[in-house]
GROMACS .gro file of C-alpha atoms in nm:
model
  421
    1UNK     CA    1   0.189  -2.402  -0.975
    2UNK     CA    2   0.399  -2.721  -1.100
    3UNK     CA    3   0.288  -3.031  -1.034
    4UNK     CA    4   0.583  -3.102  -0.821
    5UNK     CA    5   0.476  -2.787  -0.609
    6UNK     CA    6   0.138  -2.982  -0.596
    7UNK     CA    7   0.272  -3.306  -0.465
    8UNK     CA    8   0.456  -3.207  -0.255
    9UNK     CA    9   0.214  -3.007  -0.063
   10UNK     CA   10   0.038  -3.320  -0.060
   11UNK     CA   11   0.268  -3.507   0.139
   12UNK     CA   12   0.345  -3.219   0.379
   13UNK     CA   13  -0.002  -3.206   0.467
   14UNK     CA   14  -0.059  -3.571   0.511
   15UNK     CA   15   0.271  -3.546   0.717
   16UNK     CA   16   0.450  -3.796   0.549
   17UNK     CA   17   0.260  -4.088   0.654
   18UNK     CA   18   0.219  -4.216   0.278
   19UNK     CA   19   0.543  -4.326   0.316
   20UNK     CA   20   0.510  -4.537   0.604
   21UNK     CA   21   0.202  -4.737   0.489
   22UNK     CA   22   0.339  -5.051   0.476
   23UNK     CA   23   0.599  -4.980   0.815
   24UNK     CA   24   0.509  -4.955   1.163
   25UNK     CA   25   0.154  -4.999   1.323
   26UNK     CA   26   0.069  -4.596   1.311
   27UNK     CA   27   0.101  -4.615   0.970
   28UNK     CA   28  -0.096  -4.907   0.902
   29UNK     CA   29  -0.338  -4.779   1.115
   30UNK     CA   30  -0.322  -4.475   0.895
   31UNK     CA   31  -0.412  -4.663   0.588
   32UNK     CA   32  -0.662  -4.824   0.776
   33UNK     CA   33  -0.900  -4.526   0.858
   34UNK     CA   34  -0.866  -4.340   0.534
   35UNK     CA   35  -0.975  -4.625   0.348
   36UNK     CA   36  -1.296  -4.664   0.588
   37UNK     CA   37  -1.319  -4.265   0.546
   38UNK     CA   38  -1.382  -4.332   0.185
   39UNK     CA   39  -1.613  -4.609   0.169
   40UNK     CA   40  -1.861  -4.461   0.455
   41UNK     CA   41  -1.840  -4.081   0.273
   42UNK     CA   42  -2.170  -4.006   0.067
   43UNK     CA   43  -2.151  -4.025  -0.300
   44UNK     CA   44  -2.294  -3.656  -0.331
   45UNK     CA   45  -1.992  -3.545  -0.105
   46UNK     CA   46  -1.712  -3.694  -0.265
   47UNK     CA   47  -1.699  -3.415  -0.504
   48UNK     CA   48  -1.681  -3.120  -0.331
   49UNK     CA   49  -1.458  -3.260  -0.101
   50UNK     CA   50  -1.202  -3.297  -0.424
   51UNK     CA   51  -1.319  -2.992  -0.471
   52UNK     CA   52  -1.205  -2.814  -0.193
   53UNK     CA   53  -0.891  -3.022  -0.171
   54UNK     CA   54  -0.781  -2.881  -0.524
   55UNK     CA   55  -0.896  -2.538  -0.427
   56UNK     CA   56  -0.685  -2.540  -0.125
   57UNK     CA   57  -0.392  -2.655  -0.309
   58UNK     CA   58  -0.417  -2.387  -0.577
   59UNK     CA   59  -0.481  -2.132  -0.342
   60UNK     CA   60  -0.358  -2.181  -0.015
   61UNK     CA   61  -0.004  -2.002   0.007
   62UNK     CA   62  -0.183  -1.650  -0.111
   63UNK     CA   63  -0.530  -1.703   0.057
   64UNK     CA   64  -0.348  -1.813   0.422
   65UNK     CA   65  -0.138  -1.488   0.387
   66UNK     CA   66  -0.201  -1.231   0.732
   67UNK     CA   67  -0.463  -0.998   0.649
   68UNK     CA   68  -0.281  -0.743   0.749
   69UNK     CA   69   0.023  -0.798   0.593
   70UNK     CA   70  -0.221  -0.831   0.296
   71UNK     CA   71  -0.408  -0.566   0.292
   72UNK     CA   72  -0.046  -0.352   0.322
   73UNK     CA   73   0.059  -0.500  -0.002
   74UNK     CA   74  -0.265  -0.455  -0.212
   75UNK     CA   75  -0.312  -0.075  -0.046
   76UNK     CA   76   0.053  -0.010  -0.176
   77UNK     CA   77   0.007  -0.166  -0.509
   78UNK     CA   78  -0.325   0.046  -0.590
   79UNK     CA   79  -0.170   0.397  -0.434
   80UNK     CA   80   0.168   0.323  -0.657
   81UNK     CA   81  -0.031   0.231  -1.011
   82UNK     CA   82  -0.222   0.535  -1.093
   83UNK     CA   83  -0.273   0.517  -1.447
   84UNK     CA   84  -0.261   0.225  -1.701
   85UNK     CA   85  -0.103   0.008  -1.795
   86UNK     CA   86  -0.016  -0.022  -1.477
   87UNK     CA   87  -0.324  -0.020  -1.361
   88UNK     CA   88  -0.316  -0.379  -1.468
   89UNK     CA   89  -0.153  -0.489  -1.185
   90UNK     CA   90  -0.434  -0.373  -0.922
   91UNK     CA   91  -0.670  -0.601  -1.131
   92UNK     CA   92  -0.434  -0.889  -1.129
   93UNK     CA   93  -0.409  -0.861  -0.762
   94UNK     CA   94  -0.783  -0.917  -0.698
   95UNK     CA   95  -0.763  -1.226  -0.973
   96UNK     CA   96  -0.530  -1.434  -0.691
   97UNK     CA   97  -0.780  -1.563  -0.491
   98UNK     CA   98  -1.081  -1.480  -0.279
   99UNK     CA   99  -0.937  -1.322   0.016
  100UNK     CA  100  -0.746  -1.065  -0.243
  101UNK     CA  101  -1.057  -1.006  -0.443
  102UNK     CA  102  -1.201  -0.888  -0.127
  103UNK     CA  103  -0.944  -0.633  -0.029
  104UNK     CA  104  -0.883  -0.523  -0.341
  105UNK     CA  105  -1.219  -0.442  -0.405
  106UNK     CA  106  -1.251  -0.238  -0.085
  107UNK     CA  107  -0.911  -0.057  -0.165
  108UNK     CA  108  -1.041   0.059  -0.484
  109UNK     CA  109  -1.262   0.327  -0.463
  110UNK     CA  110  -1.508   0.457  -0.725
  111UNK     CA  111  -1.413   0.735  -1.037
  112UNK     CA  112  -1.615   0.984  -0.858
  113UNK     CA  113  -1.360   0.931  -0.554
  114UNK     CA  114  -1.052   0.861  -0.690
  115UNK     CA  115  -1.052   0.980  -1.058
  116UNK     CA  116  -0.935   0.608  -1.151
  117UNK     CA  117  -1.027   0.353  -1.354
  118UNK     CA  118  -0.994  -0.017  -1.259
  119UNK     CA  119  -1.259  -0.288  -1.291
  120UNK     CA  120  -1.538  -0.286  -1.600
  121UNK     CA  121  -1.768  -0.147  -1.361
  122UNK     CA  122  -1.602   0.174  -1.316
  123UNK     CA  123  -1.734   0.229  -1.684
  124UNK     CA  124  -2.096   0.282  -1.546
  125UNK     CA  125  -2.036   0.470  -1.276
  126UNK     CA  126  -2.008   0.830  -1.285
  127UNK     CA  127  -1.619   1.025  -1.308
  128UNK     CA  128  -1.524   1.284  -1.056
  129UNK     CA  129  -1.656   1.611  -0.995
  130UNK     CA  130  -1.340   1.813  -1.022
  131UNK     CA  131  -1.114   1.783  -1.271
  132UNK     CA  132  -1.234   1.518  -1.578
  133UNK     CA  133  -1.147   1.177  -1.663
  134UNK     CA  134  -0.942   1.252  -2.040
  135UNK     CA  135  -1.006   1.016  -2.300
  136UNK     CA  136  -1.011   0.967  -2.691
  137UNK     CA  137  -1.177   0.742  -3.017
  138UNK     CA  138  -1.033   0.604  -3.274
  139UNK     CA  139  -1.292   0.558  -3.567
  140UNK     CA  140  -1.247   0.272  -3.813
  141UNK     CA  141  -1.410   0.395  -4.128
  142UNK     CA  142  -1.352   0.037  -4.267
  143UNK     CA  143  -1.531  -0.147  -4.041
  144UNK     CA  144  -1.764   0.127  -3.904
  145UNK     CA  145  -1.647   0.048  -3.573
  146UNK     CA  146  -1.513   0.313  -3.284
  147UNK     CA  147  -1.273   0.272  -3.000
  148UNK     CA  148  -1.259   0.448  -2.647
  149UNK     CA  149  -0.952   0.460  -2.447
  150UNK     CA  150  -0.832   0.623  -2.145
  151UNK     CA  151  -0.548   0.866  -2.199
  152UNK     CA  152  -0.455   1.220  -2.333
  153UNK     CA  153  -0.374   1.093  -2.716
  154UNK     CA  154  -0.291   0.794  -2.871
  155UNK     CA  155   0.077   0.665  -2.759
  156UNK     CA  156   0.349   0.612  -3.045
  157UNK     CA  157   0.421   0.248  -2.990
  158UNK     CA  158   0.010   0.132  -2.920
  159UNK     CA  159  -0.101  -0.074  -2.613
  160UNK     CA  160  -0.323   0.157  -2.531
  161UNK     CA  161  -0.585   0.058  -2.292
  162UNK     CA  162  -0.910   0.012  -2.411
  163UNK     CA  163  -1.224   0.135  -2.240
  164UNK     CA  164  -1.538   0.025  -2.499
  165UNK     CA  165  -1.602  -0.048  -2.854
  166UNK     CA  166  -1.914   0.017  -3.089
  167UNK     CA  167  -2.027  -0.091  -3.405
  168UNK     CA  168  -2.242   0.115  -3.651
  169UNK     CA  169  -2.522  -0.095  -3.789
  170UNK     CA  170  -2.771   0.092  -4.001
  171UNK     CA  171  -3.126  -0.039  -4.081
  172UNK     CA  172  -3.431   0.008  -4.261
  173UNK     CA  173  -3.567   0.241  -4.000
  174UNK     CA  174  -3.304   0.312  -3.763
  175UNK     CA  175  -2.873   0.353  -3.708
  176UNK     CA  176  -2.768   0.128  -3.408
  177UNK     CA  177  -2.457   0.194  -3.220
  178UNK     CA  178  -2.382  -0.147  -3.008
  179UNK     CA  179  -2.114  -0.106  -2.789
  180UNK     CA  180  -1.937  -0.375  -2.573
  181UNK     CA  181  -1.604  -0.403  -2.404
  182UNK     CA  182  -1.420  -0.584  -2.661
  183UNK     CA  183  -1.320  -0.503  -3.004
  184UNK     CA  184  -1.423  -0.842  -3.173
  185UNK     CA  185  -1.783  -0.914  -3.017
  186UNK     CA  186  -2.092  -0.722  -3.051
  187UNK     CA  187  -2.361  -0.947  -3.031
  188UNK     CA  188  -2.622  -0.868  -2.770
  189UNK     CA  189  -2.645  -1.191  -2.627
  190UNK     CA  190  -2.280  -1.159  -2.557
  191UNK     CA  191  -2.157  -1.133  -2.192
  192UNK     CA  192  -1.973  -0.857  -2.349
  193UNK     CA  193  -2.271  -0.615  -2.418
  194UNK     CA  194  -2.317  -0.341  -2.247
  195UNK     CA  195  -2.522  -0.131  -2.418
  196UNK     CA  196  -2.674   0.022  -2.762
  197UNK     CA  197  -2.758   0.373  -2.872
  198UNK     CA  198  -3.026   0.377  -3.188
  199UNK     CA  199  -3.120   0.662  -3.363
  200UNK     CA  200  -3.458   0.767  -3.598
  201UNK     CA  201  -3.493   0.754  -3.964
  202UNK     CA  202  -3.331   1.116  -3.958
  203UNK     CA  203  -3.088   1.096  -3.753
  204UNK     CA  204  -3.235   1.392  -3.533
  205UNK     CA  205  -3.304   1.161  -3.240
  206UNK     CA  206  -3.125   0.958  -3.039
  207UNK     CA  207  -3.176   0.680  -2.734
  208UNK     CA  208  -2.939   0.560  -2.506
  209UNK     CA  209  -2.985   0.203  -2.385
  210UNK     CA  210  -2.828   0.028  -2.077
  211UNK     CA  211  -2.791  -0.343  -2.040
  212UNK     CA  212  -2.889  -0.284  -1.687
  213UNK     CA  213  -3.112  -0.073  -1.456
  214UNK     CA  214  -2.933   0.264  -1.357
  215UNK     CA  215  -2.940   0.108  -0.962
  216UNK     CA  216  -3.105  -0.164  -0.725
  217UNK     CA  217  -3.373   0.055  -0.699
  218UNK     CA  218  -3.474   0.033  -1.070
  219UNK     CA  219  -3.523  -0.316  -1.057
  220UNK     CA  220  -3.789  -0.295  -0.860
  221UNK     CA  221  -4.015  -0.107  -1.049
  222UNK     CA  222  -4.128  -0.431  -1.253
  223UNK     CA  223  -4.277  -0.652  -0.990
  224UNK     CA  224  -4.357  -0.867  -1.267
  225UNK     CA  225  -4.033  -0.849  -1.452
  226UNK     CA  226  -3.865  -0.900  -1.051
  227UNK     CA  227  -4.049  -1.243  -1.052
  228UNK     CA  228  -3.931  -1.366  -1.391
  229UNK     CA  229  -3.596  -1.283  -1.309
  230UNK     CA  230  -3.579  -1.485  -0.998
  231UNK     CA  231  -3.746  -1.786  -1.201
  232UNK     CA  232  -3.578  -2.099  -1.286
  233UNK     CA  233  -3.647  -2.038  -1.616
  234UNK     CA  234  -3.446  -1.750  -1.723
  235UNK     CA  235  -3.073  -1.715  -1.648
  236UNK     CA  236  -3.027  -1.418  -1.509
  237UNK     CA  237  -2.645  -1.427  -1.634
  238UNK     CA  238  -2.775  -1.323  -2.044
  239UNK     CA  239  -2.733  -0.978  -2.052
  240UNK     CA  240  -2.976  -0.898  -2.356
  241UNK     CA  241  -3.204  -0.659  -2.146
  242UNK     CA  242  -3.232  -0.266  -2.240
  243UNK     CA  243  -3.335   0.024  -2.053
  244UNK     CA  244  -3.382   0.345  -2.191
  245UNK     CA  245  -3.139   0.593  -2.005
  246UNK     CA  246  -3.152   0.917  -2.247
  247UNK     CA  247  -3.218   1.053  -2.501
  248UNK     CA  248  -3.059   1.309  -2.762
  249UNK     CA  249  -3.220   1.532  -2.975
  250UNK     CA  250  -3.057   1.767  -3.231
  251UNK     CA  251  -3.205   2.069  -3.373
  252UNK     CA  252  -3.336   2.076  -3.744
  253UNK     CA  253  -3.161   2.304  -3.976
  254UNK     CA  254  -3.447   2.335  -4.246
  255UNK     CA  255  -3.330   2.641  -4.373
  256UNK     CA  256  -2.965   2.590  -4.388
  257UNK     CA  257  -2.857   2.868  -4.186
  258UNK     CA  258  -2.494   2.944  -4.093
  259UNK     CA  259  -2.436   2.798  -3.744
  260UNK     CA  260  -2.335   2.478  -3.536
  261UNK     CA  261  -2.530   2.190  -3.423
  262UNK     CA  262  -2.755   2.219  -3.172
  263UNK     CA  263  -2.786   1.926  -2.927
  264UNK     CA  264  -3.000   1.858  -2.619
  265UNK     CA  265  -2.977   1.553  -2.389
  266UNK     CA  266  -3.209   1.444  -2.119
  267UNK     CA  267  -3.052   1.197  -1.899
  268UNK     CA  268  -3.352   1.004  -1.768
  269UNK     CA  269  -3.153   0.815  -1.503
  270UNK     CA  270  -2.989   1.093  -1.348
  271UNK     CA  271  -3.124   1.314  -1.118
  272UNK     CA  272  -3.095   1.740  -1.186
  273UNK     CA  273  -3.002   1.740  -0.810
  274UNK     CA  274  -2.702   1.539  -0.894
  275UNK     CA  275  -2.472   1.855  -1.018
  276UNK     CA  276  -2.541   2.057  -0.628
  277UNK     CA  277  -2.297   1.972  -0.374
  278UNK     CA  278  -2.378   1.675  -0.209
  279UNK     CA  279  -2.609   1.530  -0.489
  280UNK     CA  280  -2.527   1.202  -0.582
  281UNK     CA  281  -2.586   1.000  -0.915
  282UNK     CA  282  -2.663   0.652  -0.948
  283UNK     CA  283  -2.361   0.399  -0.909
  284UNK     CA  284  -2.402   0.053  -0.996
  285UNK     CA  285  -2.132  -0.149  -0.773
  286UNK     CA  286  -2.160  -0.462  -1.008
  287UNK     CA  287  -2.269  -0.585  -1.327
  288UNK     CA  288  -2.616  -0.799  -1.288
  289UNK     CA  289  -2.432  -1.073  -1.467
  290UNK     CA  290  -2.097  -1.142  -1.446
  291UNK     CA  291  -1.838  -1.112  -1.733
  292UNK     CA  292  -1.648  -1.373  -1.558
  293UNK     CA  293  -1.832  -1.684  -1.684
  294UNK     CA  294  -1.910  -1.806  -1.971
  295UNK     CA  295  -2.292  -1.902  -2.046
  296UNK     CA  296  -2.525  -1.998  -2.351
  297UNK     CA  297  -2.767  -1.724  -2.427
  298UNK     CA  298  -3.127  -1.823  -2.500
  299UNK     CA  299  -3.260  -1.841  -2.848
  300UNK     CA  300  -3.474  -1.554  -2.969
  301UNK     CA  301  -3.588  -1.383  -3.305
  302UNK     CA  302  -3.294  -1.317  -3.561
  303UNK     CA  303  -3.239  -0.971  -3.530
  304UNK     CA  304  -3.423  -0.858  -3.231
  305UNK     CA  305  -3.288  -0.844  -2.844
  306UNK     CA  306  -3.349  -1.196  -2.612
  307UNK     CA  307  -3.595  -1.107  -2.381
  308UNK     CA  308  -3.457  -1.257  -2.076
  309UNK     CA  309  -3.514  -1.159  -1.689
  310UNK     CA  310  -3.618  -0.772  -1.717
  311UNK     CA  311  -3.854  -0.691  -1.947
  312UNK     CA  312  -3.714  -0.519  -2.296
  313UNK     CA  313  -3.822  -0.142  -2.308
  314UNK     CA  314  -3.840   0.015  -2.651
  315UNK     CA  315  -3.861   0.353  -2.808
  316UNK     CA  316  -4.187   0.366  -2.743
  317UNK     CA  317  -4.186   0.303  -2.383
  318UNK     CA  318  -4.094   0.533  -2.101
  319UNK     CA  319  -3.753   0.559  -1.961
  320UNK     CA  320  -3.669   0.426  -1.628
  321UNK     CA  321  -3.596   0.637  -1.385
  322UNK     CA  322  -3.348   0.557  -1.065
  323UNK     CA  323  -3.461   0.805  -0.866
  324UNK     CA  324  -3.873   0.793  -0.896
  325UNK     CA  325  -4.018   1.122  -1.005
  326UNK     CA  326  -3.716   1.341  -0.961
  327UNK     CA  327  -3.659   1.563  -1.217
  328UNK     CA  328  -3.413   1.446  -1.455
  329UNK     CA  329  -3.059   1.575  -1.600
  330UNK     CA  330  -3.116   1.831  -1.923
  331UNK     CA  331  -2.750   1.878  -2.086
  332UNK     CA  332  -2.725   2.123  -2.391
  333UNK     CA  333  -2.470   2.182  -2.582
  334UNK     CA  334  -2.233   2.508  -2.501
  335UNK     CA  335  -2.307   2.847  -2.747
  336UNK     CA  336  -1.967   2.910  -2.920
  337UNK     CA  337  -1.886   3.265  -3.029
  338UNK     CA  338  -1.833   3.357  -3.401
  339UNK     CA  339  -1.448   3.480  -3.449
  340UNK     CA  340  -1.415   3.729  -3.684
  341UNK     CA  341  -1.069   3.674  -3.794
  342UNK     CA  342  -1.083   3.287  -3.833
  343UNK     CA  343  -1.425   3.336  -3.983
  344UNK     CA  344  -1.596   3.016  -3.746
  345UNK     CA  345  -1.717   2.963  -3.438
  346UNK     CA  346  -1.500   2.858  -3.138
  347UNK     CA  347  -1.507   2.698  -2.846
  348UNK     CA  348  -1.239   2.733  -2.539
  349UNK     CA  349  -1.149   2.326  -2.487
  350UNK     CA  350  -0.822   2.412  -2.299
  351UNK     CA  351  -0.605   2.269  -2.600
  352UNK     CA  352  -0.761   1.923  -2.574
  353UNK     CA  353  -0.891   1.983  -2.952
  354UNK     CA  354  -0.720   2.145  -3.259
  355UNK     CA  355  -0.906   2.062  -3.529
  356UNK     CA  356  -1.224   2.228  -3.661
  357UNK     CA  357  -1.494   2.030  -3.725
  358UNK     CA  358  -1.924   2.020  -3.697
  359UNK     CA  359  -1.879   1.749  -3.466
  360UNK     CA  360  -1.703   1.937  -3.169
  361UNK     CA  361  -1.908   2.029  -2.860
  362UNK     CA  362  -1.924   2.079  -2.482
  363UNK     CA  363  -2.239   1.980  -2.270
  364UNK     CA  364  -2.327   2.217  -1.959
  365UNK     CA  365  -2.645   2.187  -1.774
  366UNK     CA  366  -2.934   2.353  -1.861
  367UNK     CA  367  -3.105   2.460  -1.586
  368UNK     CA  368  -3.406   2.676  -1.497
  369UNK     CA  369  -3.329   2.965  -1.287
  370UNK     CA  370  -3.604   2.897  -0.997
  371UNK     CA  371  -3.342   2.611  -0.880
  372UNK     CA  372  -3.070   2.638  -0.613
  373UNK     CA  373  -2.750   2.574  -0.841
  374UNK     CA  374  -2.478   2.813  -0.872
  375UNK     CA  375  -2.417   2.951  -1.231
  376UNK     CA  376  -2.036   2.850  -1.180
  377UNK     CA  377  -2.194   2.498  -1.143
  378UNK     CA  378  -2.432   2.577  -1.481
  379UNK     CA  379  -2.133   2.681  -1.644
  380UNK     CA  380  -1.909   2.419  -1.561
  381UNK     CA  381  -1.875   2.119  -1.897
  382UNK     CA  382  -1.948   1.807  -1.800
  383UNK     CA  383  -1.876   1.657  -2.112
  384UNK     CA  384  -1.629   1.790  -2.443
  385UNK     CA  385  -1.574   1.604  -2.766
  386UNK     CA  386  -1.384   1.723  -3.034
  387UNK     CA  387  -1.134   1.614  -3.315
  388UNK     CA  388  -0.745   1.641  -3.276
  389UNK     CA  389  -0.668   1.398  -3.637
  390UNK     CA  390  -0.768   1.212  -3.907
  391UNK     CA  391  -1.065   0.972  -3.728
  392UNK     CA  392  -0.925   1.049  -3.353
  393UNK     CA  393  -1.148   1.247  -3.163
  394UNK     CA  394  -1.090   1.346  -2.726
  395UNK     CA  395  -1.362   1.294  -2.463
  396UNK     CA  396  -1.351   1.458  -2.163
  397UNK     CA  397  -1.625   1.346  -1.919
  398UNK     CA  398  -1.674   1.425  -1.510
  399UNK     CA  399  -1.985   1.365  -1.259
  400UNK     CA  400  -2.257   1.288  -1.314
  401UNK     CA  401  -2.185   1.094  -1.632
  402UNK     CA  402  -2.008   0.764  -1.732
  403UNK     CA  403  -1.795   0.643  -1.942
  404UNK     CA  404  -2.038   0.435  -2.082
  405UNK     CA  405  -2.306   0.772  -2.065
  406UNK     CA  406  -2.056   0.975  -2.213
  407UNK     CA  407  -1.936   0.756  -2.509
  408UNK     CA  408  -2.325   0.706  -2.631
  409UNK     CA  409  -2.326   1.078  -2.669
  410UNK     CA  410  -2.034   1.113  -2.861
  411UNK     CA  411  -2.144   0.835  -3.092
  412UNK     CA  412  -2.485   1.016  -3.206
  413UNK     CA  413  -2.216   1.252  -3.332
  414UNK     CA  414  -2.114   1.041  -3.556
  415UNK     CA  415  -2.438   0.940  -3.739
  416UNK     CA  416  -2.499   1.151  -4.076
  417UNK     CA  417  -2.791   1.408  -4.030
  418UNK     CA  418  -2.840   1.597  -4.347
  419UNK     CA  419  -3.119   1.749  -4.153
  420UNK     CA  420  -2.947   1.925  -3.880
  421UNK     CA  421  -2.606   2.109  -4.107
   0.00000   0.00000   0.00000
């Protein structure tokens, strides 16, 4: 808004009686009480009464809009812009004001509901359960950095929207994937971070770490952890916190026989029950902190995570699980069949991967036979990854997994295991 727009909502709201100070007796009597208004107001109130002057003017032609009329506009923006970039334009509308943040985010449903993704959120909260949310990486070999974005393949001209970002970091002891939602930060004090996956020595195991519990419930399960998080002393806004989520595990290949990878992934957070019909996965509707401010992380140990409201977990300590003593998620990786002709194994991924490579799976349950689920539902993939080009790879992910989920498993792909080819 111009400044011009400013003033002159200014005056129409003060109905023009700036201009008759120094006129008839209304006006002076005008002049009169505002002036007595600001001596008697309190010193602590004069601020957010600029405050919510200013906020009024920058907001009040949008936020005084009929709630009807506005929740017409918003509903016909998000049903029209199904895919980005468009998409774009259902985020801008809930970056207007309040009252359109508040629509918008009840217009906007969830991946598992609408097979969309909107707000940074939607990253941790499962896809749908019918047909998959399609996907693909770009790896850097540079920079040992890898890119997720939402899509079929890369488009010809760029612009294509990005998703997540991670950044290899080996160690003495250990390969850590940090991944964060921008290309050009991945510290883990960083409002950005949103997770890590770190691997052993060999490369044969894998954990998946969150920045956040799985759901409300998970917070609760450190009382102690609870209280320091509610403290003055800690901000809850650094997101430095990690809870273990899942782990991978590959097979060892000692003996070098002829064969793919074999890969087996217990999603702590996740409940087994979550692939039946009405089972339901966690889904976080906001991030504990907020990628919308800015803040100063706390100092901590060069090197090592800031312990800040929840307590740290490492590989040592148990997973948290969401849904108590449920038994968790078990994803393996989907047998192939050896083709004689071609002389390799092969895999059916509907034509969303063309090149052959040890990397390439799909992830199906794995589920004991004394439980109620369909083998239609045991055969269905939850998750395929596989290479199409030089350093692009696809990912295909649906319920009960993430993006976020999702992407830390195809990253422990990625990591070198002399141990398992």
């Amino acid at each position: 808004m111009s400044l011009k727009s400013i003033v002159r909502e200014i005056k129409d709201g003060m109905g023009g009686s700036m201009s008759r100070r120094g006129g008839s007796g209304e006006g002076k009597h005008w002049h009169r009480r505002t002036r007595s208004q600001i001596v008697v107001a309190p010193a602590a109130q004069k601020e957010p009464i600029v405050h919510s002057l200013s906020e009024s003017i920058r907001q009040g032609r949008w936020e005084n809009l009929p709630p009807e009329l506005l929740l017409d506009i918003i509903r016909r923006v998000e049903e029209s812009e199904t895919s980005w970039p468009g998409r774009a334009v259902v985020v801008f509308c809930g970056s207007v004001c309040r009252s359109w943040r508040a629509i918008t985010s009840e217009i906007v449903k969830t991946p598992e509901q609408c097979g969309r993704i909107t707000f940074p959120i939607s990253l941790k909260q499962p896809g749908p359960r019918e047909s998959p949310i399609q996907c693909f990486i770009k790896r850097d070999r540079a920079t040992s950095t890898y890119f997720l974005y939402v899509g079929l393949v890369p488009s010809e001209v760029g612009g294509d929207k990005l998703l997540l970002a991670a950044k290899k970091i080996r160690r003495a002891t250990s390969t850590d994937f940090v991944i964060s939602l921008v290309a050009d930060d991945f510290s883990r004090a960083s409002n950005k971070y949103v997770g890590k996956l770190r691997s052993n020595f060999l490369g044969t195991k894998f954990t998946i770490y969150d920045s956040q519990p799985p759901s409300e419930a998970a917070v609760q399960l450190n009382s102690r952890s609870s209280r320091r998080f509610h403290s003055k002393q800690v901000s809850p806004r650094v997101p430095a916190c990690n809870y273990s989520v899942g782990t991978i595990s590959y097979e060892l290949n000692v003996l070098r026989t002829r064969g793919p990878r074999r890969m087996n992934c217990i999603m702590h957070s996740i409940p087994l029950s979550s692939i039946q019909e009405d089972g339901k996965a966690p889904t976080p509707a906001s991030f504990i902190h907020s990628f919308d401010e800015q803040f100063s992380p706390l100092p901590g140990p060069k090197g090592k995570d800031i312990i800040t409201g929840f307590s740290t977990t490492s590989l040592s300590e148990p997973p948290i699980s969401a849904q108590g003593s449920e038994e968790p998620l078990v994803l393996k990786n989907k047998a192939p069949r050896w083709h004689e002709q071609l002389q390799c194994w092969c895999l059916n991924f509907r034509g969303r991967v063309t090149v052959a490579s040890v990397k390439n799976f799909q992830l199906v349950a794995a589920v004991d036979p004394s439980h109620n689920i369909s083998a239609a539902e045991q055969e269905r993939v939850i998750l395929q990854f596989g290479k199409i080009g030089k350093d692009i790879f696809t990912m295909d992910y649906r319920y009960p997994l993430s993006a976020f989920q999702a992407f830390a498993v195809c990253l422990s792909s990625f990591d070198t295991k002399p141990a398992c080819e």
